[in-house]
Amino acid sequence: MIRRWFLPHTLRARIATTFSILLLFAAIVVTVVFARQAARTHFAAQQQLAQNLLGFVEPAIRGLVANYDIAGLDSYLRKITADTTIAFIRITDESGTLLFEHQGNVEPMSALSRILISADDVIKPFGADIVVNGVKVGRFEGALSYGPLNRSIHQVVTVGVLFTGVTLLIAFLLEYFLLRRFTAPLQPLMEWAREFGHGNWHPRAKLIDSGSSEIQQLNQAFSDGSAAMRHYVQSLEETRELLEYNETRLRKLVNNMHEILFELDAQGRIIFLNPAWQTLTGFSIDDSLGALFSDFLIDEDAIRDFAPQLLNRLHEKNREISLRGEDNKRLWMSLDADAQKDSAGNFTGVIGTLGDITKSVELNHLLSKYQDELYHLSVTDPLTGLYNRRHFDSQLEVILADHLPKNMPVCLLLIDLDGFKFINDTYGHPFGDEVLRTTAQLLKQQVRRNDYIARLAGDEFAMVLKNTDLENATRIARKLHDSISETRIPLPVGHMQLQSSMGVAEAPTHGADAQDLVSASDVALYHSKRRGRNRIEVLSPDISKAVMSIFSQGFQLRNALEQGHIHPAYQPICNMQSGKPMAYEVLARMRINGLIIQAKDFITVAEELGLTRDVDLHIIRQALTQTPLEFALFLNVDISSFNDKSFVQELGLLLKPACDNGRSITIEITEREAIPVSDTLHQDIQRLRTFGCQLALDDFGSGYSTYNFLNQFRPDYLKIEGSFVRGMLDNESDRKIVAHIHELATSFGMKTIAESVENAATERALQEIGICNAQGLFYGAPRLAS
């Protein structure tokens, strides 16, 4: 560090010196500026003097030179050259002969003048020709001296230096005394600081009050600091006492802890244990101190983690470990432990706790055993011990996902016992249960090690053959079929011979997912039963594609109903006079993978599988919920659904509250097959009419619509079949049929609705006949609710 011995020792002297140096620098700058300005002014005056001298002397000497009056010229010029400002004067005649010459003060420019005046600024000689009547008679030349200029500049600089010196002295003294007065309050503050340094928080020095806000704030800060330190010292003393008290309490808590508190050194040796160690393990603390902690562990992974070379990375939270007790009993412990490091980051050891969880672990093990048993019960059939339908559905997906990407085929074999209902009804359920157990045992005997068997329903079983093609699956099915056919179950008198029908399908040939594979096997089993039972059918192109399509679409239809993917669509029925809707026909639509499927594409499947009633009720329920009360609705109901009394009851529960709330509802009957008009059907429809429902007969003029139904039920609306309406413009017979149906309806007091109206020309033709209401693409296509 550079020594600053040359600086004053006190703060006020340093401030005064610094301020004086700054003032000196400013004075020097001001003096130089003024001296430079004075020099330039004097220099300019000298130049002007030379010009004035030339203008003044030249007319006077013109006559003297012209008359060649040397004596007069000499007398005149000696008076002028008496001024020391003139350095020299020379006068010559026209031939250059010297007439007069004066050599005066030729003092050069001083060093100070050269500093203050630019090097280009020099006193230049002056001269002019002497001309009389246009004739040159001589020449006048001269120059001025630097002497006056040098003396003027020297005088200015001298005065400036004297003034600066006096000013500096006065300023320094004034600053010193002022600073001494202003910094006087700092002296007691220094004494306070010195006392603080020696630990004296009650200084004897008295602080001096000052008008300076900074000094006042500093005084206040010292006073507050002294008070705060006194408070801190007192608090530290109280804290020390509290720490002693808490240490005593902590020691009691540690000694009374139910958990083991332990500390290990860097080598994994025990250096601290609380009394809980001896209580839980049976080992004395004195014997255990100094021993390796890993000596008391049982599991290899825990022993490895407490090896000395791994301890510095130890961080355990709620880890379940086993501890060896004195009687070699396994104790289950919950371990919390962390490696400890000092301020330099060096590993010093491990601190942790061990909580006894032996009872909890044993209870959990017992609970886990019960859960396994419960899971086994939930996925197996209690009667046969085979997997149940729930487990089959999930496991088949897993098997296919595992085998098909590896190009390994999977075959599904469905087994159905023939005449099982007869067995149950004839010999009783206990004997039926014995038949099922026997069949399950036969399946277990025939199944290969990696194959899978399950009981799907009452008498239906499934066998999944992994990595097996259709040929080998058929061979296995024949062997199983023969085994079942050869089985005899004893009866009180005689015995019972079992028979079975089987269907076989292969993935991915007949389906790449579980749904398709089950559907394909269902089709094969269905075909087996249709061909006389007690046989094996393998799905092949010979089996009707229509049957396969029905089963496949039926599966989709069931799924759509279960998952809510059947939705109502609404098509307006308009009054052709006003062009406004008088009602909306509710139609069924199925949504699959974003595609909207019309009812005509799945209603046949619903009829084949007996799902028509479910579809109708689902659509009606949604339509009544989605639409406002002021919407009049035409609800399609298949007349065959009225054969199911539960359907009629559910339909009534839906329609009565809607009608009571003022909803206008028309039941639109569709006849897809000839249904005899019975008293029960008549009563059911009349009951719906008592709720306030109206009746409409759909597609009149085609299908199974009959005059008998028209006469029996007298519907409120007759809907004219769309094929006649579409052809009436081009076919006179169609036009006459439409007109005849309208006349017939009018004679019965019914209103007609023309279907499939697609253009304005058809609308005009219908109005000419007298038909008022119509529906079709011309008025709007069916739309799902937004």
mmCIF file of C-alpha atoms in Angstrom, residues 520-691:
data_model
loop_
_atom_site.group_PDB
_atom_site.id
_atom_site.type_symbol
_atom_site.label_atom_id
_atom_site.label_comp_id
_atom_site.label_asym_id
_atom_site.label_seq_id
_atom_site.Cartn_x
_atom_site.Cartn_y
_atom_site.Cartn_z
ATOM 1 C CA ALA A 520 -65.878 -63.643 -34.702
ATOM 2 C CA SER A 521 -65.866 -66.515 -32.190
ATOM 3 C CA ASP A 522 -69.478 -65.680 -31.291
ATOM 4 C CA VAL A 523 -70.398 -65.945 -34.968
ATOM 5 C CA ALA A 524 -68.669 -69.330 -35.251
ATOM 6 C CA LEU A 525 -70.426 -70.579 -32.094
ATOM 7 C CA TYR A 526 -73.740 -69.196 -33.322
ATOM 8 C CA HIS A 527 -73.236 -71.067 -36.603
ATOM 9 C CA SER A 528 -72.372 -74.243 -34.714
ATOM 10 C CA LYS A 529 -75.657 -74.119 -32.837
ATOM 11 C CA ARG A 530 -77.639 -73.349 -35.990
ATOM 12 C CA ARG A 531 -76.187 -76.442 -37.699
ATOM 13 C CA GLY A 532 -77.431 -78.800 -35.026
ATOM 14 C CA ARG A 533 -75.155 -78.328 -31.984
ATOM 15 C CA ASN A 534 -72.553 -80.805 -30.622
ATOM 16 C CA ARG A 535 -70.044 -79.725 -33.248
ATOM 17 C CA ILE A 536 -67.059 -77.428 -33.880
ATOM 18 C CA GLU A 537 -67.256 -74.530 -36.297
ATOM 19 C CA VAL A 538 -64.197 -72.630 -37.450
ATOM 20 C CA LEU A 539 -64.840 -69.176 -38.796
ATOM 21 C CA SER A 540 -64.307 -69.312 -42.564
ATOM 22 C CA PRO A 541 -65.586 -67.582 -45.731
ATOM 23 C CA ASP A 542 -68.311 -70.245 -45.982
ATOM 24 C CA ILE A 543 -70.085 -68.727 -42.983
ATOM 25 C CA SER A 544 -72.576 -66.058 -43.978
ATOM 26 C CA LYS A 545 -71.075 -62.586 -44.044
ATOM 27 C CA ALA A 546 -74.468 -61.244 -43.149
ATOM 28 C CA VAL A 547 -74.428 -63.201 -39.870
ATOM 29 C CA MET A 548 -70.955 -61.853 -39.133
ATOM 30 C CA SER A 549 -72.119 -58.334 -39.949
ATOM 31 C CA ILE A 550 -75.113 -58.657 -37.612
ATOM 32 C CA PHE A 551 -72.957 -59.772 -34.704
ATOM 33 C CA SER A 552 -70.299 -57.142 -35.391
ATOM 34 C CA GLN A 553 -72.779 -54.293 -35.738
ATOM 35 C CA GLY A 554 -74.753 -55.597 -32.772
ATOM 36 C CA PHE A 555 -71.632 -55.349 -30.657
ATOM 37 C CA GLN A 556 -71.139 -51.770 -31.829
ATOM 38 C CA LEU A 557 -74.796 -50.976 -31.210
ATOM 39 C CA ARG A 558 -74.674 -52.310 -27.632
ATOM 40 C CA ASN A 559 -71.525 -50.323 -26.962
ATOM 41 C CA ALA A 560 -73.078 -47.192 -28.431
ATOM 42 C CA LEU A 561 -76.129 -47.565 -26.176
ATOM 43 C CA GLU A 562 -74.008 -48.203 -23.091
ATOM 44 C CA GLN A 563 -71.663 -45.282 -23.787
ATOM 45 C CA GLY A 564 -74.379 -42.817 -24.863
ATOM 46 C CA HIS A 565 -73.367 -42.635 -28.528
ATOM 47 C CA ILE A 566 -76.949 -42.933 -29.833
ATOM 48 C CA HIS A 567 -78.294 -39.391 -30.320
ATOM 49 C CA PRO A 568 -81.581 -37.858 -31.500
ATOM 50 C CA ALA A 569 -81.622 -35.803 -34.697
ATOM 51 C CA TYR A 570 -84.444 -33.347 -35.454
ATOM 52 C CA GLN A 571 -86.045 -32.753 -38.869
ATOM 53 C CA PRO A 572 -88.630 -29.985 -39.218
ATOM 54 C CA ILE A 573 -92.179 -30.733 -40.391
ATOM 55 C CA CYS A 574 -93.338 -27.487 -41.996
ATOM 56 C CA ASN A 575 -96.649 -25.868 -42.820
ATOM 57 C CA MET A 576 -96.295 -25.119 -46.513
ATOM 58 C CA GLN A 577 -98.481 -22.009 -46.299
ATOM 59 C CA SER A 578 -96.337 -20.223 -43.670
ATOM 60 C CA GLY A 579 -93.053 -22.050 -44.300
ATOM 61 C CA LYS A 580 -92.557 -22.409 -40.539
ATOM 62 C CA PRO A 581 -92.107 -25.698 -38.614
ATOM 63 C CA MET A 582 -95.237 -27.040 -36.987
ATOM 64 C CA ALA A 583 -93.295 -29.933 -35.343
ATOM 65 C CA TYR A 584 -89.997 -31.841 -35.433
ATOM 66 C CA GLU A 585 -89.613 -35.539 -36.183
ATOM 67 C CA VAL A 586 -87.077 -37.207 -33.855
ATOM 68 C CA LEU A 587 -84.754 -39.639 -35.669
ATOM 69 C CA ALA A 588 -81.996 -41.876 -34.284
ATOM 70 C CA ARG A 589 -78.337 -41.368 -35.182
ATOM 71 C CA MET A 590 -75.273 -43.320 -34.018
ATOM 72 C CA ARG A 591 -71.874 -41.628 -33.627
ATOM 73 C CA ILE A 592 -68.816 -43.915 -34.030
ATOM 74 C CA ASN A 593 -65.292 -42.494 -34.241
ATOM 75 C CA GLY A 594 -66.617 -39.113 -35.326
ATOM 76 C CA LEU A 595 -68.893 -40.584 -38.067
ATOM 77 C CA ILE A 596 -72.672 -40.090 -37.956
ATOM 78 C CA ILE A 597 -74.584 -43.255 -38.967
ATOM 79 C CA GLN A 598 -78.245 -43.000 -39.981
ATOM 80 C CA ALA A 599 -80.924 -45.198 -38.426
ATOM 81 C CA LYS A 600 -81.552 -47.136 -41.661
ATOM 82 C CA ASP A 601 -77.977 -48.485 -41.412
ATOM 83 C CA PHE A 602 -78.342 -50.021 -37.940
ATOM 84 C CA ILE A 603 -82.068 -50.422 -37.226
ATOM 85 C CA THR A 604 -82.170 -53.850 -38.935
ATOM 86 C CA VAL A 605 -79.414 -55.048 -36.609
ATOM 87 C CA ALA A 606 -81.394 -53.698 -33.646
ATOM 88 C CA GLU A 607 -84.423 -55.715 -34.799
ATOM 89 C CA GLU A 608 -82.349 -58.891 -35.267
ATOM 90 C CA LEU A 609 -80.919 -58.607 -31.747
ATOM 91 C CA GLY A 610 -84.071 -57.322 -30.041
ATOM 92 C CA LEU A 611 -82.610 -53.888 -29.270
ATOM 93 C CA THR A 612 -85.307 -51.803 -30.960
ATOM 94 C CA ARG A 613 -87.097 -50.992 -27.690
ATOM 95 C CA ASP A 614 -83.843 -49.881 -26.058
ATOM 96 C CA VAL A 615 -83.008 -47.593 -28.973
ATOM 97 C CA ASP A 616 -86.522 -46.088 -29.035
ATOM 98 C CA LEU A 617 -86.604 -45.401 -25.292
ATOM 99 C CA HIS A 618 -83.081 -43.937 -25.317
ATOM 100 C CA ILE A 619 -83.900 -41.526 -28.165
ATOM 101 C CA ILE A 620 -87.242 -40.474 -26.650
ATOM 102 C CA ARG A 621 -85.646 -39.834 -23.240
ATOM 103 C CA GLN A 622 -82.931 -37.634 -24.768
ATOM 104 C CA ALA A 623 -85.327 -35.731 -27.033
ATOM 105 C CA LEU A 624 -87.612 -34.817 -24.120
ATOM 106 C CA THR A 625 -84.588 -33.580 -22.181
ATOM 107 C CA GLN A 626 -82.845 -31.637 -24.944
ATOM 108 C CA THR A 627 -85.705 -29.659 -26.506
ATOM 109 C CA PRO A 628 -87.809 -26.782 -25.094
ATOM 110 C CA LEU A 629 -91.440 -27.480 -24.144
ATOM 111 C CA GLU A 630 -92.733 -25.406 -27.056
ATOM 112 C CA PHE A 631 -91.185 -27.870 -29.543
ATOM 113 C CA ALA A 632 -93.879 -30.276 -30.830
ATOM 114 C CA LEU A 633 -92.252 -33.684 -31.326
ATOM 115 C CA PHE A 634 -93.037 -36.675 -33.556
ATOM 116 C CA LEU A 635 -91.545 -39.705 -31.772
ATOM 117 C CA ASN A 636 -90.894 -42.880 -33.808
ATOM 118 C CA VAL A 637 -91.913 -46.130 -32.083
ATOM 119 C CA ASP A 638 -91.723 -49.582 -33.673
ATOM 120 C CA ILE A 639 -95.110 -51.230 -33.243
ATOM 121 C CA SER A 640 -93.449 -54.551 -32.369
ATOM 122 C CA SER A 641 -92.102 -52.945 -29.178
ATOM 123 C CA PHE A 642 -95.660 -52.864 -27.805
ATOM 124 C CA ASN A 643 -95.431 -56.650 -27.379
ATOM 125 C CA ASP A 644 -93.114 -55.949 -24.388
ATOM 126 C CA LYS A 645 -95.204 -54.781 -21.423
ATOM 127 C CA SER A 646 -92.177 -53.287 -19.690
ATOM 128 C CA PHE A 647 -91.621 -51.115 -22.770
ATOM 129 C CA VAL A 648 -95.158 -49.759 -22.593
ATOM 130 C CA GLN A 649 -94.724 -48.975 -18.894
ATOM 131 C CA GLU A 650 -91.379 -47.169 -19.426
ATOM 132 C CA LEU A 651 -92.802 -45.253 -22.391
ATOM 133 C CA GLY A 652 -95.759 -44.135 -20.284
ATOM 134 C CA LEU A 653 -93.440 -42.952 -17.483
ATOM 135 C CA LEU A 654 -91.600 -40.773 -20.016
ATOM 136 C CA LEU A 655 -94.589 -39.331 -21.917
ATOM 137 C CA LYS A 656 -97.128 -38.603 -19.154
ATOM 138 C CA PRO A 657 -95.036 -35.938 -17.323
ATOM 139 C CA ALA A 658 -94.136 -34.335 -20.652
ATOM 140 C CA CYS A 659 -97.774 -34.113 -21.721
ATOM 141 C CA ASP A 660 -98.817 -32.832 -18.288
ATOM 142 C CA ASN A 661 -96.283 -29.974 -18.738
ATOM 143 C CA GLY A 662 -97.918 -28.954 -22.011
ATOM 144 C CA ARG A 663 -95.609 -30.721 -24.448
ATOM 145 C CA SER A 664 -97.235 -31.587 -27.822
ATOM 146 C CA ILE A 665 -96.271 -35.206 -28.612
ATOM 147 C CA THR A 666 -97.229 -37.365 -31.558
ATOM 148 C CA ILE A 667 -96.430 -41.092 -31.500
ATOM 149 C CA GLU A 668 -95.328 -42.046 -35.006
ATOM 150 C CA ILE A 669 -96.010 -45.761 -35.531
ATOM 151 C CA THR A 670 -93.696 -47.644 -37.882
ATOM 152 C CA GLU A 671 -94.749 -51.104 -39.154
ATOM 153 C CA ARG A 672 -91.660 -53.067 -40.228
ATOM 154 C CA GLU A 673 -93.545 -56.352 -40.064
ATOM 155 C CA ALA A 674 -97.181 -57.484 -39.997
ATOM 156 C CA ILE A 675 -98.415 -57.240 -36.411
ATOM 157 C CA PRO A 676 -101.920 -58.441 -35.549
ATOM 158 C CA VAL A 677 -104.074 -55.760 -33.999
ATOM 159 C CA SER A 678 -104.890 -57.127 -30.565
ATOM 160 C CA ASP A 679 -107.005 -55.762 -27.744
ATOM 161 C CA THR A 680 -103.857 -55.252 -25.678
ATOM 162 C CA LEU A 681 -102.246 -53.147 -28.433
ATOM 163 C CA HIS A 682 -105.445 -51.140 -28.762
ATOM 164 C CA GLN A 683 -105.532 -50.510 -24.987
ATOM 165 C CA ASP A 684 -101.868 -49.461 -24.881
ATOM 166 C CA ILE A 685 -102.260 -46.911 -27.659
ATOM 167 C CA GLN A 686 -105.481 -45.563 -26.202
ATOM 168 C CA ARG A 687 -103.714 -45.177 -22.840
ATOM 169 C CA LEU A 688 -101.053 -43.037 -24.475
ATOM 170 C CA ARG A 689 -103.786 -40.940 -26.076
ATOM 171 C CA THR A 690 -105.334 -40.311 -22.684
ATOM 172 C CA PHE A 691 -102.047 -38.608 -21.678
#
